[in-house]
JSON list of C-alpha atoms in Angstrom, two decimals:
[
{"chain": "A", "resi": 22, "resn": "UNK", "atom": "CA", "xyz": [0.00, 0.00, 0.00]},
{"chain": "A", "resi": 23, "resn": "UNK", "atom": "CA", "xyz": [1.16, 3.62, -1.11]},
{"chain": "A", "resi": 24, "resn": "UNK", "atom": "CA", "xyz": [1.67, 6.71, 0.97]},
{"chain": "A", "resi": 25, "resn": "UNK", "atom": "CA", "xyz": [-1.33, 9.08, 1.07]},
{"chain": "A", "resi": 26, "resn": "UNK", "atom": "CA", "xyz": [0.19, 12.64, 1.88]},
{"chain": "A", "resi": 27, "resn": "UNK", "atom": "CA", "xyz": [-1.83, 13.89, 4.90]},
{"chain": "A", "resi": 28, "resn": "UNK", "atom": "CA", "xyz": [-3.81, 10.67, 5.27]},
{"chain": "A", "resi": 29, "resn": "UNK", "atom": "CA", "xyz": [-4.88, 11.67, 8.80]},
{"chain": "A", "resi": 30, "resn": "UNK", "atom": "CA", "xyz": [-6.12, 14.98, 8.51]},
{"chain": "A", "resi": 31, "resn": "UNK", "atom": "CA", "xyz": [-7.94, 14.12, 5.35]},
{"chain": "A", "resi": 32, "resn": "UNK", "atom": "CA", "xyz": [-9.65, 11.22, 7.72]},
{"chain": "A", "resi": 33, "resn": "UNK", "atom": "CA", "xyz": [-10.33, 13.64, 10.25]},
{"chain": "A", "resi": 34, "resn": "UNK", "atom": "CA", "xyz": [-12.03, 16.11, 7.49]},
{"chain": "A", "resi": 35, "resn": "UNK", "atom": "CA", "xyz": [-14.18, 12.81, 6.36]},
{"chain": "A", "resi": 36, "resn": "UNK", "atom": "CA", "xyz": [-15.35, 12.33, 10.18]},
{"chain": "A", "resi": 37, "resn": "UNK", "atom": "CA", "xyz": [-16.12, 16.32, 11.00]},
{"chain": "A", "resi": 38, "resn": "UNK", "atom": "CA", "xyz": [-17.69, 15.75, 7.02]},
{"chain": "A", "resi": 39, "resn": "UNK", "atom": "CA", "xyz": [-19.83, 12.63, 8.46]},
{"chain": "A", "resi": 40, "resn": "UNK", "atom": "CA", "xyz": [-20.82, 15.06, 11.80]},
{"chain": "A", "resi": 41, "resn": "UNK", "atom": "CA", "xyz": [-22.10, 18.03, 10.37]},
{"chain": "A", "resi": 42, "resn": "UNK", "atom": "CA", "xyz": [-24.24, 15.71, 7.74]},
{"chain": "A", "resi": 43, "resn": "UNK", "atom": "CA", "xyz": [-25.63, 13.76, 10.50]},
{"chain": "A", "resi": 44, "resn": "UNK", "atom": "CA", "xyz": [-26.24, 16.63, 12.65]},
{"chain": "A", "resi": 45, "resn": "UNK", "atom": "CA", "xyz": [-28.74, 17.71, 9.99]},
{"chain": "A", "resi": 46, "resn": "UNK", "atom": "CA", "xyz": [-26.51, 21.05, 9.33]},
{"chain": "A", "resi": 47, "resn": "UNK", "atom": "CA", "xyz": [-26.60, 20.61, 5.74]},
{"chain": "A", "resi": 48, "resn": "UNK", "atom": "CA", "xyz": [-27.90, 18.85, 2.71]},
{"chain": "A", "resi": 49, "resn": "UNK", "atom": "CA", "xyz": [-26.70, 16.01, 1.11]},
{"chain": "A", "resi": 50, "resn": "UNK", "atom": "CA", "xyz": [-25.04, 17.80, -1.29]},
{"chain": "A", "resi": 51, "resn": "UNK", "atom": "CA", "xyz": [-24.21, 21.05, 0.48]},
{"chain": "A", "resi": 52, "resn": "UNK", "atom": "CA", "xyz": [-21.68, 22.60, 2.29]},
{"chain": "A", "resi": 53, "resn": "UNK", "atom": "CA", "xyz": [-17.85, 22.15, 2.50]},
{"chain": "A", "resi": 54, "resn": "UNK", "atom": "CA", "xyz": [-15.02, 21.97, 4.58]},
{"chain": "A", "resi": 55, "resn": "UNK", "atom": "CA", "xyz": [-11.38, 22.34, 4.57]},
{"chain": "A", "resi": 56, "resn": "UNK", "atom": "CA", "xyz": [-8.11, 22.08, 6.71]},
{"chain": "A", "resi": 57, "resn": "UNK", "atom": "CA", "xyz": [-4.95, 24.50, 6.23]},
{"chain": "A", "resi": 58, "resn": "UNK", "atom": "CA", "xyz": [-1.53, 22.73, 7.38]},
{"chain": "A", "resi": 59, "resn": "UNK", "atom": "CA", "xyz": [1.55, 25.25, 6.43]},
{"chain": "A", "resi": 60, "resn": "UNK", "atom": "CA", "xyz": [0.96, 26.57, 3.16]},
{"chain": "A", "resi": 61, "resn": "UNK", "atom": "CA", "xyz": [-1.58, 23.55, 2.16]},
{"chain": "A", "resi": 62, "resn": "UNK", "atom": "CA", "xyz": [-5.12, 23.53, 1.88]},
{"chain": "A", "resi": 63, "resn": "UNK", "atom": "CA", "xyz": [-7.25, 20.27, 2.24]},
{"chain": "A", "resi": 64, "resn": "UNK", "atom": "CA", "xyz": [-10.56, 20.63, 0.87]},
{"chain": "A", "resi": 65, "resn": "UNK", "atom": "CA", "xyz": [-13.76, 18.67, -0.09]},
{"chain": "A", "resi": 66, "resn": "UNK", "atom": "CA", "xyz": [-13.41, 17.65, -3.73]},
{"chain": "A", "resi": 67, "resn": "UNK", "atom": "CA", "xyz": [-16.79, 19.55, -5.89]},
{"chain": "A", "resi": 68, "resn": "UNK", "atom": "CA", "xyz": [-19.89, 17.68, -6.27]},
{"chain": "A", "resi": 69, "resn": "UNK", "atom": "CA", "xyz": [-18.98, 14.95, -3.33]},
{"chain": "A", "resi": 70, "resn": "UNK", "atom": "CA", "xyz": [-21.82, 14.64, -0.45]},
{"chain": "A", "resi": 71, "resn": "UNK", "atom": "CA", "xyz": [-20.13, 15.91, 2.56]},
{"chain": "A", "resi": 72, "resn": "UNK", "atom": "CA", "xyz": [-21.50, 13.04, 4.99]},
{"chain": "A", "resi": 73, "resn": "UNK", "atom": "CA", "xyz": [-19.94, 10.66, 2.69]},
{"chain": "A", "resi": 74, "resn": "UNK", "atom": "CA", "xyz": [-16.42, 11.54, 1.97]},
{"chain": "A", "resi": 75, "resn": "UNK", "atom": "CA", "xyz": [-13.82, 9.20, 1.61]},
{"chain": "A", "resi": 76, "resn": "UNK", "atom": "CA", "xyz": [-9.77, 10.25, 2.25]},
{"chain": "A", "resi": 77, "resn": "UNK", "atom": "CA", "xyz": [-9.73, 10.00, -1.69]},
{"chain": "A", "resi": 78, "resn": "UNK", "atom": "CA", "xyz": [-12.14, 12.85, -1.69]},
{"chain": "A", "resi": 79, "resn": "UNK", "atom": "CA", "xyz": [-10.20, 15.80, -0.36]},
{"chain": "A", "resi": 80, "resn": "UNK", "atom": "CA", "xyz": [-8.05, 17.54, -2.57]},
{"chain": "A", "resi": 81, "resn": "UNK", "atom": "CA", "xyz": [-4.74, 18.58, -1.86]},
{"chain": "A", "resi": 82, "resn": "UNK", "atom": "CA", "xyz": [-3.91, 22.10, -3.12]},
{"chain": "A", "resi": 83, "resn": "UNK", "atom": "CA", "xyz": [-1.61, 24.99, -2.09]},
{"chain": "A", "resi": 84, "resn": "UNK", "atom": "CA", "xyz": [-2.29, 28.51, -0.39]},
{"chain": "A", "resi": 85, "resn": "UNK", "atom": "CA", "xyz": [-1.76, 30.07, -3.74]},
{"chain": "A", "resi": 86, "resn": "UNK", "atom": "CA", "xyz": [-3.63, 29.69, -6.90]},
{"chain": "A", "resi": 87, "resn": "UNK", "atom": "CA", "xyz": [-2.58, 26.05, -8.06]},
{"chain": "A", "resi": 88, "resn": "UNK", "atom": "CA", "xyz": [-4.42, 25.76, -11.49]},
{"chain": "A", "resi": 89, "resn": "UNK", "atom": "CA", "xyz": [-3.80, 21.47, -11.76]},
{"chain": "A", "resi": 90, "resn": "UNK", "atom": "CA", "xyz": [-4.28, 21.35, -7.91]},
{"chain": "A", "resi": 91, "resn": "UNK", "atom": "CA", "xyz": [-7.34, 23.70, -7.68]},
{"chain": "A", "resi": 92, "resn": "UNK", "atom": "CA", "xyz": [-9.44, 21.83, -10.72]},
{"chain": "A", "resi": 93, "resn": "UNK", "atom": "CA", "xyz": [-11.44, 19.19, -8.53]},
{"chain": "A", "resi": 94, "resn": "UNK", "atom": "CA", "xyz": [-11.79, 21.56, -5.28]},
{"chain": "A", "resi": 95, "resn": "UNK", "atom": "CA", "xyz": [-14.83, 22.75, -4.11]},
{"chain": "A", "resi": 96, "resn": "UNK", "atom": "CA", "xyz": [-16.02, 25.54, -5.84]},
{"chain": "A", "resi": 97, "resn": "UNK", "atom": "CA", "xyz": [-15.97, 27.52, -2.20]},
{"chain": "A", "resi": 98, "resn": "UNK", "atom": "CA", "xyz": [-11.87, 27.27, -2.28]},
{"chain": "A", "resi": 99, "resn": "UNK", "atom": "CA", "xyz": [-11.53, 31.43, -3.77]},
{"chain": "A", "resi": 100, "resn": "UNK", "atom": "CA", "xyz": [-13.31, 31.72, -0.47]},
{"chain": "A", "resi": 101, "resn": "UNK", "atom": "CA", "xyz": [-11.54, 29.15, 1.67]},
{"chain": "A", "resi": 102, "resn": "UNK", "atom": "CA", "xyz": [-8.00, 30.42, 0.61]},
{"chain": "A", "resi": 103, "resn": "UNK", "atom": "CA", "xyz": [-9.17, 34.25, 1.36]},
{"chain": "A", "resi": 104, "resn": "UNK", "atom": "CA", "xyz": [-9.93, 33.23, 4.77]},
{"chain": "A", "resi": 105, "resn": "UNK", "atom": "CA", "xyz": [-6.76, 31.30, 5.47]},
{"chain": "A", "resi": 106, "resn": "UNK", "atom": "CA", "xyz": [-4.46, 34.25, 3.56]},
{"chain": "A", "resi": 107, "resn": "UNK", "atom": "CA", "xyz": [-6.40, 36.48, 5.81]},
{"chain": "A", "resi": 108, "resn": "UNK", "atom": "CA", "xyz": [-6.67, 34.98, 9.16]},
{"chain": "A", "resi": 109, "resn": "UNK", "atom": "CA", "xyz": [-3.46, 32.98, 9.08]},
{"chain": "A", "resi": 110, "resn": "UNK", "atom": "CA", "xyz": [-4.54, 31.51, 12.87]},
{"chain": "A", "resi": 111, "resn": "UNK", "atom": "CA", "xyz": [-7.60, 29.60, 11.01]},
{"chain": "A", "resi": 112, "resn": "UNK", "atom": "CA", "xyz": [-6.39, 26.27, 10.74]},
{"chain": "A", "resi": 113, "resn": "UNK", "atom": "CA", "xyz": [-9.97, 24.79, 10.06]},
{"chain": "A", "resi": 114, "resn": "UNK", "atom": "CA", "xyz": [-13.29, 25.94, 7.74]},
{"chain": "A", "resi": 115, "resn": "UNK", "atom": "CA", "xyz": [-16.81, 24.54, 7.54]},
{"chain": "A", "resi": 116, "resn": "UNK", "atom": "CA", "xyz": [-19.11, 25.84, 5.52]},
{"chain": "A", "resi": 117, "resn": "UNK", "atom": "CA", "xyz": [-22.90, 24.45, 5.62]},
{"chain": "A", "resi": 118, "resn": "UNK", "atom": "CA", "xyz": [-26.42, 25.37, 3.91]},
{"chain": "A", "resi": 119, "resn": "UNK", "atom": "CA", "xyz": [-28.22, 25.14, 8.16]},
{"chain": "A", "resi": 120, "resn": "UNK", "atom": "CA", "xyz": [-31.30, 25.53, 7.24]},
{"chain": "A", "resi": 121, "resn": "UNK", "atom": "CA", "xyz": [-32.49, 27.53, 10.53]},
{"chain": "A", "resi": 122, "resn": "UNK", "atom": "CA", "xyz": [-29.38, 29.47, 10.54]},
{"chain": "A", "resi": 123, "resn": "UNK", "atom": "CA", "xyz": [-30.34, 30.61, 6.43]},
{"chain": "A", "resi": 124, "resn": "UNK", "atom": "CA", "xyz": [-33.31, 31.24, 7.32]},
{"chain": "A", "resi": 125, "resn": "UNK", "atom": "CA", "xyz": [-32.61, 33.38, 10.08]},
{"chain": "A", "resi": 126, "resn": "UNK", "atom": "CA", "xyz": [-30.47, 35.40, 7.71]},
{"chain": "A", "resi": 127, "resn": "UNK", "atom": "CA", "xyz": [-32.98, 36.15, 5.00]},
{"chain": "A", "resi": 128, "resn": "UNK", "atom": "CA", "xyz": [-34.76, 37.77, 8.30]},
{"chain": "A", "resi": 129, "resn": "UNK", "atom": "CA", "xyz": [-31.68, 39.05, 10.02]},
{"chain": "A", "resi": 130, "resn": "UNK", "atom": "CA", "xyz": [-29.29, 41.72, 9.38]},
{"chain": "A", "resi": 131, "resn": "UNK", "atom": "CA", "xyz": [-26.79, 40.54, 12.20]},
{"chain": "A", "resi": 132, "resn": "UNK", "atom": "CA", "xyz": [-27.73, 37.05, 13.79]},
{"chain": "A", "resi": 133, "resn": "UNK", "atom": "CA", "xyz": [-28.25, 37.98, 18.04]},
{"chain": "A", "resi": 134, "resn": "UNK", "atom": "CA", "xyz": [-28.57, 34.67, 19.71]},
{"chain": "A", "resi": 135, "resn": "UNK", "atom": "CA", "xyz": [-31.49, 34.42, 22.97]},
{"chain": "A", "resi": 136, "resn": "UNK", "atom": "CA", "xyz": [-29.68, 31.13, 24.49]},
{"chain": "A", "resi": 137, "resn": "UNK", "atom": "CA", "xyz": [-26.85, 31.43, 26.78]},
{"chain": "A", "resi": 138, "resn": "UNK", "atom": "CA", "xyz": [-24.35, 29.20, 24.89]},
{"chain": "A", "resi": 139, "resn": "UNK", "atom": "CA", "xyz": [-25.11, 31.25, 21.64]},
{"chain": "A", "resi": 140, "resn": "UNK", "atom": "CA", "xyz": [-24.01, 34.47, 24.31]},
{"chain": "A", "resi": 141, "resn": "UNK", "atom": "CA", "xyz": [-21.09, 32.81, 25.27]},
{"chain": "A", "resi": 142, "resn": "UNK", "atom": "CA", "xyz": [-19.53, 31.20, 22.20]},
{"chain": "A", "resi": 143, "resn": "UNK", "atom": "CA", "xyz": [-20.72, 33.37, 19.32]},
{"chain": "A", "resi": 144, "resn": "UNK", "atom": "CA", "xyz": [-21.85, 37.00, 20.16]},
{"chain": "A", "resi": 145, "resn": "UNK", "atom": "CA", "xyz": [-23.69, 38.76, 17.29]},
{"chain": "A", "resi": 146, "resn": "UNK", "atom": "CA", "xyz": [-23.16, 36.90, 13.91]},
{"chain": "A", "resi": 147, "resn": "UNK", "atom": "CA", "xyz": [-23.02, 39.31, 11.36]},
{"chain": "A", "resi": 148, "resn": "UNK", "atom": "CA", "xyz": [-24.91, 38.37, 8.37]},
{"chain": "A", "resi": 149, "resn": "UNK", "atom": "CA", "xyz": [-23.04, 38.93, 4.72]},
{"chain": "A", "resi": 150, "resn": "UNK", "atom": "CA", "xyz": [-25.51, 40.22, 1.38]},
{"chain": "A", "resi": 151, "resn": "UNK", "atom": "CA", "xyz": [-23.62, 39.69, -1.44]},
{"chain": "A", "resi": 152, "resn": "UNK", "atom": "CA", "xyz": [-24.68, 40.04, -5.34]},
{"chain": "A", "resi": 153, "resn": "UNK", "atom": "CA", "xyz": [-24.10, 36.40, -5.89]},
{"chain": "A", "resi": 154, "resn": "UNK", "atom": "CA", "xyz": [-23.45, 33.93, -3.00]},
{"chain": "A", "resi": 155, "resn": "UNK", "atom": "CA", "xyz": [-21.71, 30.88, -4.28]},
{"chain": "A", "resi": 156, "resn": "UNK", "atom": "CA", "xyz": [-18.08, 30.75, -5.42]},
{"chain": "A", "resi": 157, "resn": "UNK", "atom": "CA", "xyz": [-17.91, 34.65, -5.23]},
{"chain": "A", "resi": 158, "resn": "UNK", "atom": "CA", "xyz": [-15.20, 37.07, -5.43]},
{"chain": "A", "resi": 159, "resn": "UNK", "atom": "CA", "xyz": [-17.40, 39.57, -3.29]},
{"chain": "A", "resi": 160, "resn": "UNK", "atom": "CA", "xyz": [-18.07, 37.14, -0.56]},
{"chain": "A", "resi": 161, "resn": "UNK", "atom": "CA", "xyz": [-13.55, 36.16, -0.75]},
{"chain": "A", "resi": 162, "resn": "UNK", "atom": "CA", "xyz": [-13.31, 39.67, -0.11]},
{"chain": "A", "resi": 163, "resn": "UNK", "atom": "CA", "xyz": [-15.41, 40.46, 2.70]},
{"chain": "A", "resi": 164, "resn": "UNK", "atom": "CA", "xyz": [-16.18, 37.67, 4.89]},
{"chain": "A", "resi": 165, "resn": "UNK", "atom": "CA", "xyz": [-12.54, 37.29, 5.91]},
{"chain": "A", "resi": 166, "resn": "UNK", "atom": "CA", "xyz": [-12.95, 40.62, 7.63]},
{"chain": "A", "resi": 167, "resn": "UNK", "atom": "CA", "xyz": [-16.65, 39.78, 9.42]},
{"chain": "A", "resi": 168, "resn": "UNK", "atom": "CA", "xyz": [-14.62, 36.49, 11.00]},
{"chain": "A", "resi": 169, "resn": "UNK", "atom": "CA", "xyz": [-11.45, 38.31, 11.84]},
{"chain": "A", "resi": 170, "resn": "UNK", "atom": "CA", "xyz": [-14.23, 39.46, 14.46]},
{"chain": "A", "resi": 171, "resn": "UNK", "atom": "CA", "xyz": [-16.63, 36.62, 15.06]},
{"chain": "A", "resi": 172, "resn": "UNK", "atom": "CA", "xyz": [-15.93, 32.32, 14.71]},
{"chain": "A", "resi": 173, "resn": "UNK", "atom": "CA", "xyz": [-19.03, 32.49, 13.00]},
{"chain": "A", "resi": 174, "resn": "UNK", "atom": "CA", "xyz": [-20.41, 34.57, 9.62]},
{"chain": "A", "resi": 175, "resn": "UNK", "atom": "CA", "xyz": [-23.66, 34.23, 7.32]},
{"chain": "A", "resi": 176, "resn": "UNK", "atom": "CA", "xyz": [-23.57, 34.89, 3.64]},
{"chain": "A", "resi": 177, "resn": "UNK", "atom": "CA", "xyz": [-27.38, 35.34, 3.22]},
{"chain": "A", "resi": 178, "resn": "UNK", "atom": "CA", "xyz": [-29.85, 33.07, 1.67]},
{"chain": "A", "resi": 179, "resn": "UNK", "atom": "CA", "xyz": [-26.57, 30.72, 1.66]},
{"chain": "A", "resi": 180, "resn": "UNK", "atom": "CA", "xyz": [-25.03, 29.97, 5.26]},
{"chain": "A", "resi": 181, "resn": "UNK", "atom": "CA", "xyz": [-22.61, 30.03, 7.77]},
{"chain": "A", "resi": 182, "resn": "UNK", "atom": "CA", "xyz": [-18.96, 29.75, 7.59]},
{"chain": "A", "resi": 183, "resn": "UNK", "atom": "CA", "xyz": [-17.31, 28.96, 10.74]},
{"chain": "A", "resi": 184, "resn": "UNK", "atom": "CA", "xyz": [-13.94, 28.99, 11.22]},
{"chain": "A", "resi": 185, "resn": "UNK", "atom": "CA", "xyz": [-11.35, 27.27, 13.99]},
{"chain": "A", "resi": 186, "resn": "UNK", "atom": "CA", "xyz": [-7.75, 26.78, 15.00]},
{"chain": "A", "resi": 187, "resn": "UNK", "atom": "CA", "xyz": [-9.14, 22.76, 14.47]},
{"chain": "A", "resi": 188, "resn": "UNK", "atom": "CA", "xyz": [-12.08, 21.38, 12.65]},
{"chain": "A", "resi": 189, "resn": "UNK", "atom": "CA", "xyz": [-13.58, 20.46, 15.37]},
{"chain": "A", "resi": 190, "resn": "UNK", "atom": "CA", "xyz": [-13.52, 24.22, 16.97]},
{"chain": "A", "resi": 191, "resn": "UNK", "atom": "CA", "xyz": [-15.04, 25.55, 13.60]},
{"chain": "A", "resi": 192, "resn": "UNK", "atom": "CA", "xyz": [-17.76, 22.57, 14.07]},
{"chain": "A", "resi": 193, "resn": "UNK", "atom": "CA", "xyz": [-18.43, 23.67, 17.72]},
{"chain": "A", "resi": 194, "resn": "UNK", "atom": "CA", "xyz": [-19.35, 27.17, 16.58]},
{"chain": "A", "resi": 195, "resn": "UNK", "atom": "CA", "xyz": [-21.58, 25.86, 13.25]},
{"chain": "A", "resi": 196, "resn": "UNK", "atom": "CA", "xyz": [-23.40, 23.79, 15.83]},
{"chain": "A", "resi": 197, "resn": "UNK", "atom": "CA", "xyz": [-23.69, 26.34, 18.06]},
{"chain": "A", "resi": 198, "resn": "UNK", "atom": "CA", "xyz": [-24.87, 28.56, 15.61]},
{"chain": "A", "resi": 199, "resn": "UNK", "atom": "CA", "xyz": [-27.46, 26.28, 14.40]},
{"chain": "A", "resi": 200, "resn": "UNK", "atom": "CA", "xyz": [-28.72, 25.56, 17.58]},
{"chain": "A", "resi": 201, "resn": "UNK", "atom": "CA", "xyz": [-29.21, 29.49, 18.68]},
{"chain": "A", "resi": 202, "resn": "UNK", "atom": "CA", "xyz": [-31.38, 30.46, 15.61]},
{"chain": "A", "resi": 203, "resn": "UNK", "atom": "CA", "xyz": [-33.35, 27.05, 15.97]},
{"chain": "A", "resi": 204, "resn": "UNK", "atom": "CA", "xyz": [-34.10, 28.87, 19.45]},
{"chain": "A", "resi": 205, "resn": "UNK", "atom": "CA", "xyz": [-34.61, 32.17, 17.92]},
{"chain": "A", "resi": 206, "resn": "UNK", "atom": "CA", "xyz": [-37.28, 30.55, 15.45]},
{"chain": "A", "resi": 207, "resn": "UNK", "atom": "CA", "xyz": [-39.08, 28.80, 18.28]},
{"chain": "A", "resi": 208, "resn": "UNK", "atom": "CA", "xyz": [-39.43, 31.86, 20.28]},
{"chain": "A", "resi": 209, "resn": "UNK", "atom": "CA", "xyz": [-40.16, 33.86, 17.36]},
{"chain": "A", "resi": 210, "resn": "UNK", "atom": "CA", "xyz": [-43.15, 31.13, 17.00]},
{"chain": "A", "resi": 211, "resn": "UNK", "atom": "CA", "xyz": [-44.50, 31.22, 20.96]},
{"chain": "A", "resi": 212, "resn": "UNK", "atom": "CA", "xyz": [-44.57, 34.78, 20.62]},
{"chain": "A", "resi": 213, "resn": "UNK", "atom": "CA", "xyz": [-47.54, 34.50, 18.43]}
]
């Protein structure tokens, strides 16, 4: 058997892959997630079901623009490498379509959790509107700022991007994320 560069952090992308899928954080097809190691990036191959992945599925590429590296990567990477160039501390990135968190940001202008975990872990999520959402240059450029001040940022109608110095920080604040405007929906729906 041959030597996989990275083989363990590509498993450990596959298991945080598996989590946030099972967690109901994202749909089969949605949603990526991606590991920086030096001046590498490890991120979900395009098209691949992020509850499914496989080691074979994350793509190896380089903090730079890598042309033959970058051609199977998620189509999130411009966004993925503009955090990491940015925020060189970010050693993990999820990105998932949470369905309570996008909807509370096609409400929301800034994302104020009610629980007291929310307080504690997140603060006010600021919420990103962008001309086009997916795979865009406006949404490289300015989300890097929005989590150079909060783990957690919305792009709207599209979802959160959480970042970490590990995967499984970034996961803790997409969970946690998730969980406040599931809370924030359910109050909004007593109040009636």
């Amino acid at each position: 058997m041959g030597y996989s560069p990275f083989l363990k952090e590509k498993k450990e992308l596959v298991r945080i892959g598996r989590i946030i899928f099972e967690s109901g954080l994202t749909d089969t097809h949605g949603g990526n997630i991606s590991m920086r190691i030096d001046n590498y990036i490890l991120i979900k191959k395009s098209g691949k079901m992020l509850g499914y992945l496989e080691p074979a599925d994350v793509v190896v590429t380089t903090l730079e623009e890598n042309p033959d590296l970058d051609s199977e990567a998620s189509i999130e990477l411009k966004v993925h490498r503009a955090i990491y160039r940015a925020l060189p501390e970010v050693k993990g990135i999820v990105h998932a379509h949470s369905p309570y968190t996008v909807a509370c940001s096609l409400v929301y202008d800034e994302i104020v959790p009610f629980d007291s975990e929310g307080k504690l872990l997140l603060g006010k999520i600021p919420v990103l509107s962008a001309e086009q959402v997916v795979s865009s240059d406006e949404v490289a450029e300015k989300l890097p700022e929005l989590l150079r001040k909060s783990p957690a940022a919305v792009v709207k109608s599209h979802g959160p991007f959480a970042v970490g110095k590990t995967l499984e920080e970034a996961l803790k604040y997409l969970s946690a994320l998730e969980n406040s405007c599931k809370i924030i929906s359910i109050m909004k729906t007593l109040e009636r």
